[in-house]
Coordinates of C-alpha atoms in Angstrom, one line a residue:
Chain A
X357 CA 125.8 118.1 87.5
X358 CA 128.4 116.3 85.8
X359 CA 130.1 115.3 89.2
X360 CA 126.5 114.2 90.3
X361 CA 125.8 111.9 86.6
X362 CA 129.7 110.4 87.5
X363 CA 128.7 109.0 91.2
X364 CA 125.7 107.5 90.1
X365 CA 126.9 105.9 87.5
X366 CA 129.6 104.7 89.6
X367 CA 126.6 103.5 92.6
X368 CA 124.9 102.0 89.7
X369 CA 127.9 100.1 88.1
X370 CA 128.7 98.9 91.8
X371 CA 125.1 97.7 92.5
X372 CA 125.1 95.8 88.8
X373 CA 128.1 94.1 89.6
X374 CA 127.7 93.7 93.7
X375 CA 123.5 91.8 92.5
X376 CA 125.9 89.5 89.9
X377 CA 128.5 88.5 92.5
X378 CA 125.9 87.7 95.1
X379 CA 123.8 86.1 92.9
X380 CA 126.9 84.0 91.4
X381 CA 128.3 82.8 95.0
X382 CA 124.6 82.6 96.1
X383 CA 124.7 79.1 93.8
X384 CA 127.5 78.4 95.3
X385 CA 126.1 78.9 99.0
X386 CA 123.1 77.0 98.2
X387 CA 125.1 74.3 97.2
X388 CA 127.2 73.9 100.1
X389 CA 124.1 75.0 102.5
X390 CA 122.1 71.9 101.1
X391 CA 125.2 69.8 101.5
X392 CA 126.0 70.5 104.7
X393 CA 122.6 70.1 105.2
X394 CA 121.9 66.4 104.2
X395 CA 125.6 65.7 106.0
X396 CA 127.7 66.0 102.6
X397 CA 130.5 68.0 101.6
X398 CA 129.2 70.1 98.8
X399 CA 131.0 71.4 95.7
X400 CA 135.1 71.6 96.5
X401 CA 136.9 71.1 93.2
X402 CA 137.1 73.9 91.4
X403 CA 139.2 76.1 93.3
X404 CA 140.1 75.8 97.1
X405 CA 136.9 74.8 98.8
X406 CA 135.1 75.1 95.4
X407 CA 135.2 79.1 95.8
X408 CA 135.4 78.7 91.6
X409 CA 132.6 76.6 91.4
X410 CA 130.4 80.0 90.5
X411 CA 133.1 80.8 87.3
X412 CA 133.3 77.0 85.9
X413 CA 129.0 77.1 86.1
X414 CA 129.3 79.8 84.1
X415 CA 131.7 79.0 81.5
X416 CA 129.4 75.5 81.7
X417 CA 126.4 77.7 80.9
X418 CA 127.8 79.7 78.1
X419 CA 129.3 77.4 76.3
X420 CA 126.4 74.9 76.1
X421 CA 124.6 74.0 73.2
X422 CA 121.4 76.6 72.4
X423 CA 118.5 75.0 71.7
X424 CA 115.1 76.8 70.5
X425 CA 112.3 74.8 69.7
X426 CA 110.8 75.0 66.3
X427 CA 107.8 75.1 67.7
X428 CA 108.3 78.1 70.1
X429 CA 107.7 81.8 69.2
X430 CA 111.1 82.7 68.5
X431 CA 111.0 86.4 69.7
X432 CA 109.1 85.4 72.8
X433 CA 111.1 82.4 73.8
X434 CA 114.3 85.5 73.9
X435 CA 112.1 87.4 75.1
X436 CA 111.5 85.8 78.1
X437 CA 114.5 85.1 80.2
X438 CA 115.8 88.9 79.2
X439 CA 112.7 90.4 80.8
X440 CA 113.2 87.8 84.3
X441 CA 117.1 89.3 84.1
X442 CA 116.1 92.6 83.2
X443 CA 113.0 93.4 86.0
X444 CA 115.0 91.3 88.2
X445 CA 118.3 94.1 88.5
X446 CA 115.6 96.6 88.4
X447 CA 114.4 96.6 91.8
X448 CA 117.5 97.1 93.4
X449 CA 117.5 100.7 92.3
X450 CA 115.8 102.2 95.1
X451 CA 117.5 100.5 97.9
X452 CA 119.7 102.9 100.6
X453 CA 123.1 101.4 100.7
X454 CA 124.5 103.2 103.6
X455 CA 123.4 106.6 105.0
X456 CA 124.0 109.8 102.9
X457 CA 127.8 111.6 103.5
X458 CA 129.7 114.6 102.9
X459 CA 132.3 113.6 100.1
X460 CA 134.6 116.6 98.3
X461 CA 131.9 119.3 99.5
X462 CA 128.8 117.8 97.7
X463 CA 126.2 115.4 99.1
X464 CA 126.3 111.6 98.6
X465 CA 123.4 109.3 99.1
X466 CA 124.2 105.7 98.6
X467 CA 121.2 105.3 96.8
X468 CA 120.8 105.2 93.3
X469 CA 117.6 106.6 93.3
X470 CA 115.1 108.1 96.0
X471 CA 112.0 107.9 94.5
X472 CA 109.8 109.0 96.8
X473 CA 107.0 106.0 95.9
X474 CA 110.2 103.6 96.4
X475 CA 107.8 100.4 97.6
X476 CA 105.2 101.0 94.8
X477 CA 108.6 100.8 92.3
X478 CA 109.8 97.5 93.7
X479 CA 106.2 96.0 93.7
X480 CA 105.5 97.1 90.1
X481 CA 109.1 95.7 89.0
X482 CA 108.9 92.4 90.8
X483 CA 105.1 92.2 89.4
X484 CA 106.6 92.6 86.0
X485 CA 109.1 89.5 86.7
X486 CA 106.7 87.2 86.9
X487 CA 105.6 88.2 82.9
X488 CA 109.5 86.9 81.8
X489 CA 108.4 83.4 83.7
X490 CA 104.9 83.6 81.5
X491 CA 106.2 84.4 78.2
X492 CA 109.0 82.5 78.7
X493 CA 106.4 78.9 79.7
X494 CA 104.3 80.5 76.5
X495 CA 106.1 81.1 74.0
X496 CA 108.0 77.7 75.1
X497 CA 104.8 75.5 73.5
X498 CA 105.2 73.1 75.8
X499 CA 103.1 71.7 78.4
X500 CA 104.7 71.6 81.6
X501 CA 105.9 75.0 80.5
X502 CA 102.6 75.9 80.5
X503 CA 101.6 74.5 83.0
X504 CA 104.3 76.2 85.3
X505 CA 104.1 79.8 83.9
X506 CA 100.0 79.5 85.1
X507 CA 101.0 78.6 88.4
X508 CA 104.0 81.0 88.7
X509 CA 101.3 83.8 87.5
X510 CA 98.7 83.1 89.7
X511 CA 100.8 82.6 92.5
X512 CA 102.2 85.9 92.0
X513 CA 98.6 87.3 91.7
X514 CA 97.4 85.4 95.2
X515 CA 100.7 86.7 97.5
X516 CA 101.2 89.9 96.0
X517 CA 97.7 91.2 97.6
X518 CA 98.8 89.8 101.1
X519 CA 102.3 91.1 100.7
X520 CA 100.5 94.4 99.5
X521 CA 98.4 94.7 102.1
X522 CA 101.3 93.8 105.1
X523 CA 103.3 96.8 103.6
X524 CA 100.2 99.2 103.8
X525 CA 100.6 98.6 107.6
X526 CA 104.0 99.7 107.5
X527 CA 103.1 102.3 105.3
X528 CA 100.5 103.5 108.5
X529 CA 103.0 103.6 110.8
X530 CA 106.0 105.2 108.9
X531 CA 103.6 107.8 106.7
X532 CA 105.8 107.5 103.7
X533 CA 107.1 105.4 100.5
X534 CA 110.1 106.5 100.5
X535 CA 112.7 103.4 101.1
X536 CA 115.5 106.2 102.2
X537 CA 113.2 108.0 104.6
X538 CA 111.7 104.6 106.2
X539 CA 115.3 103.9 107.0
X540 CA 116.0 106.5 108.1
X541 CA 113.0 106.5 111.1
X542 CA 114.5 103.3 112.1
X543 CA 118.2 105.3 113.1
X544 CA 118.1 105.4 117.0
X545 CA 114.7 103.9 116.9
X546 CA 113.6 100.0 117.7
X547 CA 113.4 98.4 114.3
X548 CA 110.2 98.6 112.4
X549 CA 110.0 94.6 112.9
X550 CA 108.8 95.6 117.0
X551 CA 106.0 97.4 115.7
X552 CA 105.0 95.3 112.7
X553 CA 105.9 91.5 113.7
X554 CA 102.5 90.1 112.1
X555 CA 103.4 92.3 109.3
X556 CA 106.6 90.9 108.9
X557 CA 106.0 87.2 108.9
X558 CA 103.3 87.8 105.9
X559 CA 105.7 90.0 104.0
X560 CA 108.2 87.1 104.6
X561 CA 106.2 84.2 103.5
X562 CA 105.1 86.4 100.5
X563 CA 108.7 87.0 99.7
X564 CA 109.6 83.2 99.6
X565 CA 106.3 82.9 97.1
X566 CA 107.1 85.9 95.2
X567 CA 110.8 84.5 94.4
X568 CA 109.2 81.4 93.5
X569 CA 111.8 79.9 96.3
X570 CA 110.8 76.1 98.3
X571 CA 108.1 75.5 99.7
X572 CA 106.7 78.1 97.1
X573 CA 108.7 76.4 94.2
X574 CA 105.6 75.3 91.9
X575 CA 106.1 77.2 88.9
X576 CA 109.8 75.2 88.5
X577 CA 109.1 72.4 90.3
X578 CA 111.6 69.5 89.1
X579 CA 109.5 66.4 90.2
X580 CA 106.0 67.4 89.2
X581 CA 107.0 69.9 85.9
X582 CA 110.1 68.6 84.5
X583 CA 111.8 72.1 85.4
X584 CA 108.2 74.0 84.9
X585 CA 108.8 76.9 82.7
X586 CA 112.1 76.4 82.4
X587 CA 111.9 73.1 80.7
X588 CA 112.9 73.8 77.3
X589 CA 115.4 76.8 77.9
X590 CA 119.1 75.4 77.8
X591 CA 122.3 77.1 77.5
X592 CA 122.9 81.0 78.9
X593 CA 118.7 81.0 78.8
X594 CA 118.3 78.8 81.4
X595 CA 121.4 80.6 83.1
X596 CA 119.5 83.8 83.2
X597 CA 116.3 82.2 84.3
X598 CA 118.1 80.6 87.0
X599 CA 120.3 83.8 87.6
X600 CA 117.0 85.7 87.7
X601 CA 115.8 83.6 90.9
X602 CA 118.7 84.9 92.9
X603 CA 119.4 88.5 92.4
X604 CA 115.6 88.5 93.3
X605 CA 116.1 86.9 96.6
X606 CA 119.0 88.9 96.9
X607 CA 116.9 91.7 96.2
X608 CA 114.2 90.3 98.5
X609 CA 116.6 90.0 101.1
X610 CA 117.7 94.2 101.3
X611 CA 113.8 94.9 100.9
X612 CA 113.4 93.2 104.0
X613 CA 116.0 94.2 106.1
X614 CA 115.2 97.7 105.2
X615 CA 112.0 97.6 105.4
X616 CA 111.8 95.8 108.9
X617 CA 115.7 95.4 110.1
X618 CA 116.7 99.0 110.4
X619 CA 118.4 98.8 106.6
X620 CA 121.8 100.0 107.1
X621 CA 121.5 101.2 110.3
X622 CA 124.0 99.9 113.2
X623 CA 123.0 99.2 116.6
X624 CA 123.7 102.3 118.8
X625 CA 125.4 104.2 116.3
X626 CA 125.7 107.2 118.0
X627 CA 127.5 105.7 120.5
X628 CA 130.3 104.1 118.0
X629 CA 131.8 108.1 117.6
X630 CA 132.5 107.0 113.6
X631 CA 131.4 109.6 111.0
X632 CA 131.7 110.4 107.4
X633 CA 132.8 107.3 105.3
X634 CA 134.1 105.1 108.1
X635 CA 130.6 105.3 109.3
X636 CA 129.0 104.8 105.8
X637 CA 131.6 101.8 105.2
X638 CA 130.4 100.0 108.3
X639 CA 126.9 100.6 107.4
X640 CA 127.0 99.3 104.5
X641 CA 128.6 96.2 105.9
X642 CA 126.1 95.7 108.3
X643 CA 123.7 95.7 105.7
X644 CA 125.4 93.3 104.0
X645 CA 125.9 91.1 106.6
X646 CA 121.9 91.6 107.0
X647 CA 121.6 90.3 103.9
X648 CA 123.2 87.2 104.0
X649 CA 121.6 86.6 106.8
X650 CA 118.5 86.5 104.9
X651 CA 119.6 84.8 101.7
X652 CA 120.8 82.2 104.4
X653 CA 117.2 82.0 105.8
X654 CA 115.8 81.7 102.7
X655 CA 118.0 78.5 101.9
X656 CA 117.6 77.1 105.4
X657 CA 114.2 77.3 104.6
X658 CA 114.2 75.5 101.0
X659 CA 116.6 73.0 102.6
X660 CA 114.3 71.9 105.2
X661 CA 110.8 72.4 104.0
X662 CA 108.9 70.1 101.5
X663 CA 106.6 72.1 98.3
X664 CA 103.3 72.9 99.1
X665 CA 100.6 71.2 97.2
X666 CA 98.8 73.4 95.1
X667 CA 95.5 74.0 96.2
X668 CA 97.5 74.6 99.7
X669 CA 99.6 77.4 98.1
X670 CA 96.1 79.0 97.1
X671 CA 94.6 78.5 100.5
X672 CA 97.0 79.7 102.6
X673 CA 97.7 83.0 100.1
X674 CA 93.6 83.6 100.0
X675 CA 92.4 82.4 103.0
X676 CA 95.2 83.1 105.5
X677 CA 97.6 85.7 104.8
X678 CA 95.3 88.1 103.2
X679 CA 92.5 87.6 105.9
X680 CA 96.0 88.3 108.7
X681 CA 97.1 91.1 106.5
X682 CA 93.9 92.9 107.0
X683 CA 93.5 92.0 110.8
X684 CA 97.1 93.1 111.0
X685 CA 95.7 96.7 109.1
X686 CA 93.2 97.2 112.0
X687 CA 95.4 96.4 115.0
X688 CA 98.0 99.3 113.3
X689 CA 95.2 101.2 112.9
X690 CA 93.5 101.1 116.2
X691 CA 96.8 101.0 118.2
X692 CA 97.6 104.5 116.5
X693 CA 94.2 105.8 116.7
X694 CA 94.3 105.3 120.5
X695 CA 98.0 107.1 120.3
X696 CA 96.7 110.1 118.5
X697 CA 98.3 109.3 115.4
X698 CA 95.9 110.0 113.3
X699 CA 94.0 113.0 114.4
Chain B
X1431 CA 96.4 40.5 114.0
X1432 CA 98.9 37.8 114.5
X1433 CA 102.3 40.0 115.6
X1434 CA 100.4 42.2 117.9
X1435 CA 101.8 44.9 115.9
X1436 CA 99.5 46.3 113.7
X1437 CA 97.9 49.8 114.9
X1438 CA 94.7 51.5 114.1
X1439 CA 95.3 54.9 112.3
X1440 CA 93.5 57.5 114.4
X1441 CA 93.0 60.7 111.8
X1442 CA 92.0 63.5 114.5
X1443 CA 91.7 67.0 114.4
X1444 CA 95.1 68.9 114.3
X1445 CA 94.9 71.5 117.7
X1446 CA 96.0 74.8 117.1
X1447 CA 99.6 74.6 116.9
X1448 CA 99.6 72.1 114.8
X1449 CA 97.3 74.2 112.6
X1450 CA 99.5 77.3 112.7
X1451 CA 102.7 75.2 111.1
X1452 CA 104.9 77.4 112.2
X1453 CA 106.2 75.3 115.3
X1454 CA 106.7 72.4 113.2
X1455 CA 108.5 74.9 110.4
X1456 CA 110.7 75.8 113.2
X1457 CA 111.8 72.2 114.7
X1458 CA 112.4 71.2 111.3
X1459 CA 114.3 74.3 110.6
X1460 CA 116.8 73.6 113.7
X1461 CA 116.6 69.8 112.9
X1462 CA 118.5 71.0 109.4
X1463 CA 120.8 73.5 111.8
X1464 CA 121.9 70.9 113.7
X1465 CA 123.0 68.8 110.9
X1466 CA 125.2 71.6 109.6
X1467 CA 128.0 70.8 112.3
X1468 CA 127.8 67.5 112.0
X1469 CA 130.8 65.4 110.1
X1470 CA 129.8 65.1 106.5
X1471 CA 128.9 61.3 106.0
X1472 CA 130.5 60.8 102.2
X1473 CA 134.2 60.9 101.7
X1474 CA 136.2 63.2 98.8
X1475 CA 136.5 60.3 97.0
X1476 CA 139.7 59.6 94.4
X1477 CA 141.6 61.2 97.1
X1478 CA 140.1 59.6 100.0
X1479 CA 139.0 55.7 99.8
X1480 CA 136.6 54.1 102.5
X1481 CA 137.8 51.0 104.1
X1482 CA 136.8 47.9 102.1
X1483 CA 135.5 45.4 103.7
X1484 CA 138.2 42.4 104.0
X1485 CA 136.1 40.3 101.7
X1486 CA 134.8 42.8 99.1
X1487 CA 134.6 41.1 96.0
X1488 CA 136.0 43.3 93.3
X1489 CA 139.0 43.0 90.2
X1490 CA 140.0 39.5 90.2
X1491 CA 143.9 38.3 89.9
X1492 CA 145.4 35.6 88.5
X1493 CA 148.6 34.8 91.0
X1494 CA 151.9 33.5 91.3
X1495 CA 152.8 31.1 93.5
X1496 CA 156.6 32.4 95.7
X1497 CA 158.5 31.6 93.2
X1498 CA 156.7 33.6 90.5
X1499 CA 155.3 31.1 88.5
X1500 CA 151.7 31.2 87.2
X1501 CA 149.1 28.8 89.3
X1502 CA 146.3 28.6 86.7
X1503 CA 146.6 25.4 84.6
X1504 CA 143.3 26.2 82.7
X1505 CA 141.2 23.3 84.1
X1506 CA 138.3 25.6 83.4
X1507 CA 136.4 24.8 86.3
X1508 CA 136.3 28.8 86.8
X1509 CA 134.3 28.9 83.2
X1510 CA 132.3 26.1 84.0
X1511 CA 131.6 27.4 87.6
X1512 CA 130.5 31.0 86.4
X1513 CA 127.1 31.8 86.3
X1514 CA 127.5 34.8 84.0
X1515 CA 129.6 33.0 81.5
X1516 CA 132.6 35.7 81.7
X1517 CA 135.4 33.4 81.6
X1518 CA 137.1 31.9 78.5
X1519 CA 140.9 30.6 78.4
X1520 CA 143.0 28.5 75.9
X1521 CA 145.0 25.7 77.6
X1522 CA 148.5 25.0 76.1
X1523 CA 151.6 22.7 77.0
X1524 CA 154.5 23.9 78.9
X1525 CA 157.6 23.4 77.3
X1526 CA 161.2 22.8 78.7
X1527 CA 162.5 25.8 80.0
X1528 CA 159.4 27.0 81.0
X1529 CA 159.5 25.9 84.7
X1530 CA 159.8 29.0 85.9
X1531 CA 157.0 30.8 84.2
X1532 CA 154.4 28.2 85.1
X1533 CA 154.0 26.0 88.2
X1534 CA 152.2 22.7 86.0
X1535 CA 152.7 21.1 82.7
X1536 CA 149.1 22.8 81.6
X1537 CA 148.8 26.3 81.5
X1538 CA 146.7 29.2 80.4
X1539 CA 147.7 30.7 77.3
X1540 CA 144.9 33.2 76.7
X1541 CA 142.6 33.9 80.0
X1542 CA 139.9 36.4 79.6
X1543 CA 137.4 37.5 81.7
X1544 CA 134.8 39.9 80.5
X1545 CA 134.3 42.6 83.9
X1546 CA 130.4 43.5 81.9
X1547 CA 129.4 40.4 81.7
X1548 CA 130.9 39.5 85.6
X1549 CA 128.6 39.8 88.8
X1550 CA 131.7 39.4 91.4
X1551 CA 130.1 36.5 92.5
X1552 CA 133.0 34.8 93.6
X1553 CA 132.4 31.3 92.5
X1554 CA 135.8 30.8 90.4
X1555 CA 137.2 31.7 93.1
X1556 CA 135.4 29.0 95.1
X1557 CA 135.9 26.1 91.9
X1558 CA 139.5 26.6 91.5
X1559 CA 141.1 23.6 92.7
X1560 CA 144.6 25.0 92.4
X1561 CA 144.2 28.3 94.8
X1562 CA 144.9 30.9 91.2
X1563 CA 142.2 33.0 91.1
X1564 CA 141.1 35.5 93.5
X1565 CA 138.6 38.4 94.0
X1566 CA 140.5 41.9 95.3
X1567 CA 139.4 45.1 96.8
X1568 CA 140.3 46.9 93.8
X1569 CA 137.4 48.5 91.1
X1570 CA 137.3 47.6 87.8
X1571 CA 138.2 51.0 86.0
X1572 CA 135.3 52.5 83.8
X1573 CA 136.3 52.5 80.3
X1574 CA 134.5 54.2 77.4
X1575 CA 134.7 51.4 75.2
X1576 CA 133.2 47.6 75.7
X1577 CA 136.1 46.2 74.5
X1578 CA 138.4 47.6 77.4
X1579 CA 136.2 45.5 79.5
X1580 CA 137.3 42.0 78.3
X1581 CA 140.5 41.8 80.4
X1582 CA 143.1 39.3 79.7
X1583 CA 146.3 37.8 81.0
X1584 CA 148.1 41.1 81.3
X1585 CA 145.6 42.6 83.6
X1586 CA 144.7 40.1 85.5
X1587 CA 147.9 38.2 85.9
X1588 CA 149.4 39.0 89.6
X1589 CA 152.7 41.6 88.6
X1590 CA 155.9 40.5 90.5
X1591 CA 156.7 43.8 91.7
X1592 CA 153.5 44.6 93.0
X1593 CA 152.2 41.5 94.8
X1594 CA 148.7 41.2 96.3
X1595 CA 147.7 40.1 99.7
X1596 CA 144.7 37.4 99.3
X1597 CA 145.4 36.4 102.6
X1598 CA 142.4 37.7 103.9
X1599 CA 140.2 35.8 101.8
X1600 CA 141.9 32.1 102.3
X1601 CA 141.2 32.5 106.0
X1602 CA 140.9 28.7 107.9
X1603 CA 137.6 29.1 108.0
X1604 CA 137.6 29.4 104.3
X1605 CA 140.0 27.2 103.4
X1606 CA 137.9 24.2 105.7
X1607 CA 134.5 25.2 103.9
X1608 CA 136.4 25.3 100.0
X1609 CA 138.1 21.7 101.3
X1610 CA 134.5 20.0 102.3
X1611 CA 132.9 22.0 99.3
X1612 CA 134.8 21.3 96.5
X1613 CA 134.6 17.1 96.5
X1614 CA 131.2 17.7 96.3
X1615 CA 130.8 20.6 93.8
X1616 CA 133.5 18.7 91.3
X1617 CA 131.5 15.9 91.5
X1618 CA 128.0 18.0 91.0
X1619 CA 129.8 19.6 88.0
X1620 CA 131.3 16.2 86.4
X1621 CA 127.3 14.7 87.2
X1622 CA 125.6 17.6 85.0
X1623 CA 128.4 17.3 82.6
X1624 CA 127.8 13.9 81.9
X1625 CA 123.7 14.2 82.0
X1626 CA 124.4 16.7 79.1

């Protein structure tokens, strides 16, 4: 038991630390994606090729000047940016790291938890980020704080339902929850983005709006909002509010490629003859790599696409995705009905 | 309707693909991939300078003639000439002994040009009858006080160990314009002087 409380602790240290380093060099990425980008160079003086910038951004943060409005509901104004930081390390709880091995005689899943309603967790947690943006723009009494925490809220409300309804599809075809178990049908399988393409370009789209990223970036947006609901937060506040943005599209990034790109799985892994924790290191660094991949989409993506206008955002969330996410139910549906699936 | 140019804006219906967004998404999305290989168009500056062109108006310099005496003998046609009113100087008297320091019997004692109030025009350059002031390639420095910006004789006055190449800027073509110019802008000054 002991042994069993000492790994995950361990698995749960590593994943703390292994969301704050992406998210830290993920500001760093972004900053030399954009640059080289718009044909520029990008941060390169702190450290060789900037690799330092990440540190001296923080040290910036902390040691700035805090500033709380008199205004602002004190306990609500800390509030908020805790909660964004809080819900946003959450959800990377129930993510498989690498397959489970055989390690000194007992069992080791790289997962810090396998709850077996994984997908209802990570929906619930992210659902609850979007409260830290609200009573963060609230409590801010200010308004194009306001103004941005309604947006961010109802954004949330309008893509979660599509993003819902393009995992109930995957849900249909895998018959379980479970995160672990839904990557583990994908080993020696196609990935679950063959079966579920439609489903996956909705659960995409609804990503980029559910980690309020460009061209879903309303709730913070600089030119219309002054910074949104962010506008009064300075110092480590803002830091976290900021910091909160990417360990959930780091987050957002593993729930994808697990969900549709086979997780940790390698390509023909059978074949590789690599078992134990050789196998589990590789996996894990395909996952990684996975990963990236995705945090580098959804940069390429805020890099090259301009915001959506608001009553676009809501039109295309009501009228488009949830109308495809329902069409996309059916076709799953009918396409295992005709299989036999479901008798 | 006179160039021919002008074109009727036609708002039609979008087709389908145009509808669906996510073709244009995707040209856009390798438009930006492209750019990433290309060479970055800025420069790490302090360490790495782009070419200025040869006539870039920037710091001016008071210089020396070969022998390393000063060519300014305060006429003031600089002042007078400025539109921005940077330029003051003192005139005073050279004495014996002197030769060596300045070329003329005049010269300037105090010369200060204020870089805040300057628009590197380049018109004392173009007034000065006696070929001392210049406008160089170099920046003016930012300073954090206002002060710092009124420079005098000792940063404008050409050092001898680190001469500066105006060559570039008293090119024939120059030199023939500033010849056939300068009758004519004395005179335009002395006329507005005496209206006064």
């Amino acid at each position: 038991m002991v042994t069993y409380i000492l790994i995950k602790l361990i698995l749960v240290l590593f994943v703390f630390l292994l969301a704050l380093t992406v998210a830290a060099y993920s500001t760093y990425g972004e900053r030399k994606v954009s640059a080289w980008m718009q044909d520029r160079i990008g941060p390169d003086r702190a450290g060789p090729y900037g690799l330092l910038q990440p540190l001296a951004d923080g040290i910036k943060m902390f040691t700035k000047e805090e500033l709380i409005p008199s205004s602002s509901s004190k306990y609500l104004f800390i509030l908020g940016p805790s909660l964004a930081m809080l819900t946003a390390l959450m959800a990377g709880v129930v993510i498989p790291w690498a397959g489970p091995i055989e390690l000194f005689g007992q069992q080791v899943s790289f997962q810090v938890s396998d709850i077996n309603i994984g997908i209802l967790y990570i929906f619930s947690v992210v659902s609850i980020g979007v409260y830290g943006i609200m009573i963060g723009g609230w409590a801010s009494n200010n308004k194009y704080s306001l103004l941005g925490a309604l947006r961010a809220s109802s954004q949330m409300i309008s893509y979660e339902i599509a993003m819902g309804l393009a995992i109930v599809a995957l849900v249909m075809k895998s018959g379980t929850l479970s995160l672990a178990e839904i990557v583990a049908q994908q080993e020696g399988n196609w990935m679950n983005v063959v079966y579920q393409p439609l489903g996956f370009l909705i659960f995409l789209i609804c990503a980029f709006a559910e980690t309020n990223r460009a061209p879903f970036d309303l709730p913070e947006c600089e030119t219309e909002l002054i910074g949104g609901y962010h506008t009064e937060y300075s110092s480590m506040k803002l830091g976290l509010f900021l910091f909160a943005e990417y360990i959930n599209m780091f987050v957002s990034s593993a729930v994808i490629s697990s969900l549709y790109f086979g997780g940790y799985n390698l390509p023909f892994q059978e074949y590789w003859g690599l078992t134990g924790p050789w196998l589990a290191a590789l996996q894990f660094g395909f996952f990684f790599l996975k990963i990236v991949f995705f945090i580098f989409l959804f940069m390429w993506v805020r890099w090259t696409i301009p915001r959506f206008r608001y009553d676009q955002l809501l039109h295309l969330g009501w009228k488009i995705l949830l109308p495809l996410a329902i069409f996309n139910i059916i076709v799953t549906g009918l396409v295992m009905w005709a299989n036999g699936y479901l008798s | 309707m006179l160039t021919n140019r002008s074109k009727s804006v036609v708002k039609k219906e979008m087709s389908l693909v145009e509808k669906l967004y996510l073709p244009a998404i995707l040209s856009g999305m390798a438009i930006t991939f492209k750019h990433i290989f290309k060479k970055p168009a800025t420069v790490r500056y302090p360490e790495e300078k782009r070419e200025m062109a040869p006539i870039y108006r920037g710091h001016h310099v008071l210089k020396r003639d070969d022998s390393g005496a000063e060519r300014c003998t305060a006429c003031g046609l600089c002042a007078v000439a400025c539109p921005a009113e940077a330029i003051t100087m003192d005139a005073a008297e050279r004495k014996p002994g002197e030769e060596h320091l300045y070329r003329e019997e005049k010269y300037a004692a105090k010369y200060e040009i204020n870089m805040l109030r300057c628009i590197f025009c380049g018109l004392c350059e173009e007034a000065c009858p006696k070929e001392a002031i210049f406008l160089t390639d170099t920046l003016v420095n930012p300073e954090v006080a206002r002060d710092a910006f009124i420079y005098g004789k000792d940063k404008l006055v050409e050092r001898m160990d680190h001469r500066i190449d105006v060559s570039k800027r008293q090119t024939a073509d120059v030199a023939m314009f500033k010849h056939s110019e300068m009758d004519a802008k004395h005179n335009k000054v002395y006329k507005d002087k005496t209206k006064q």
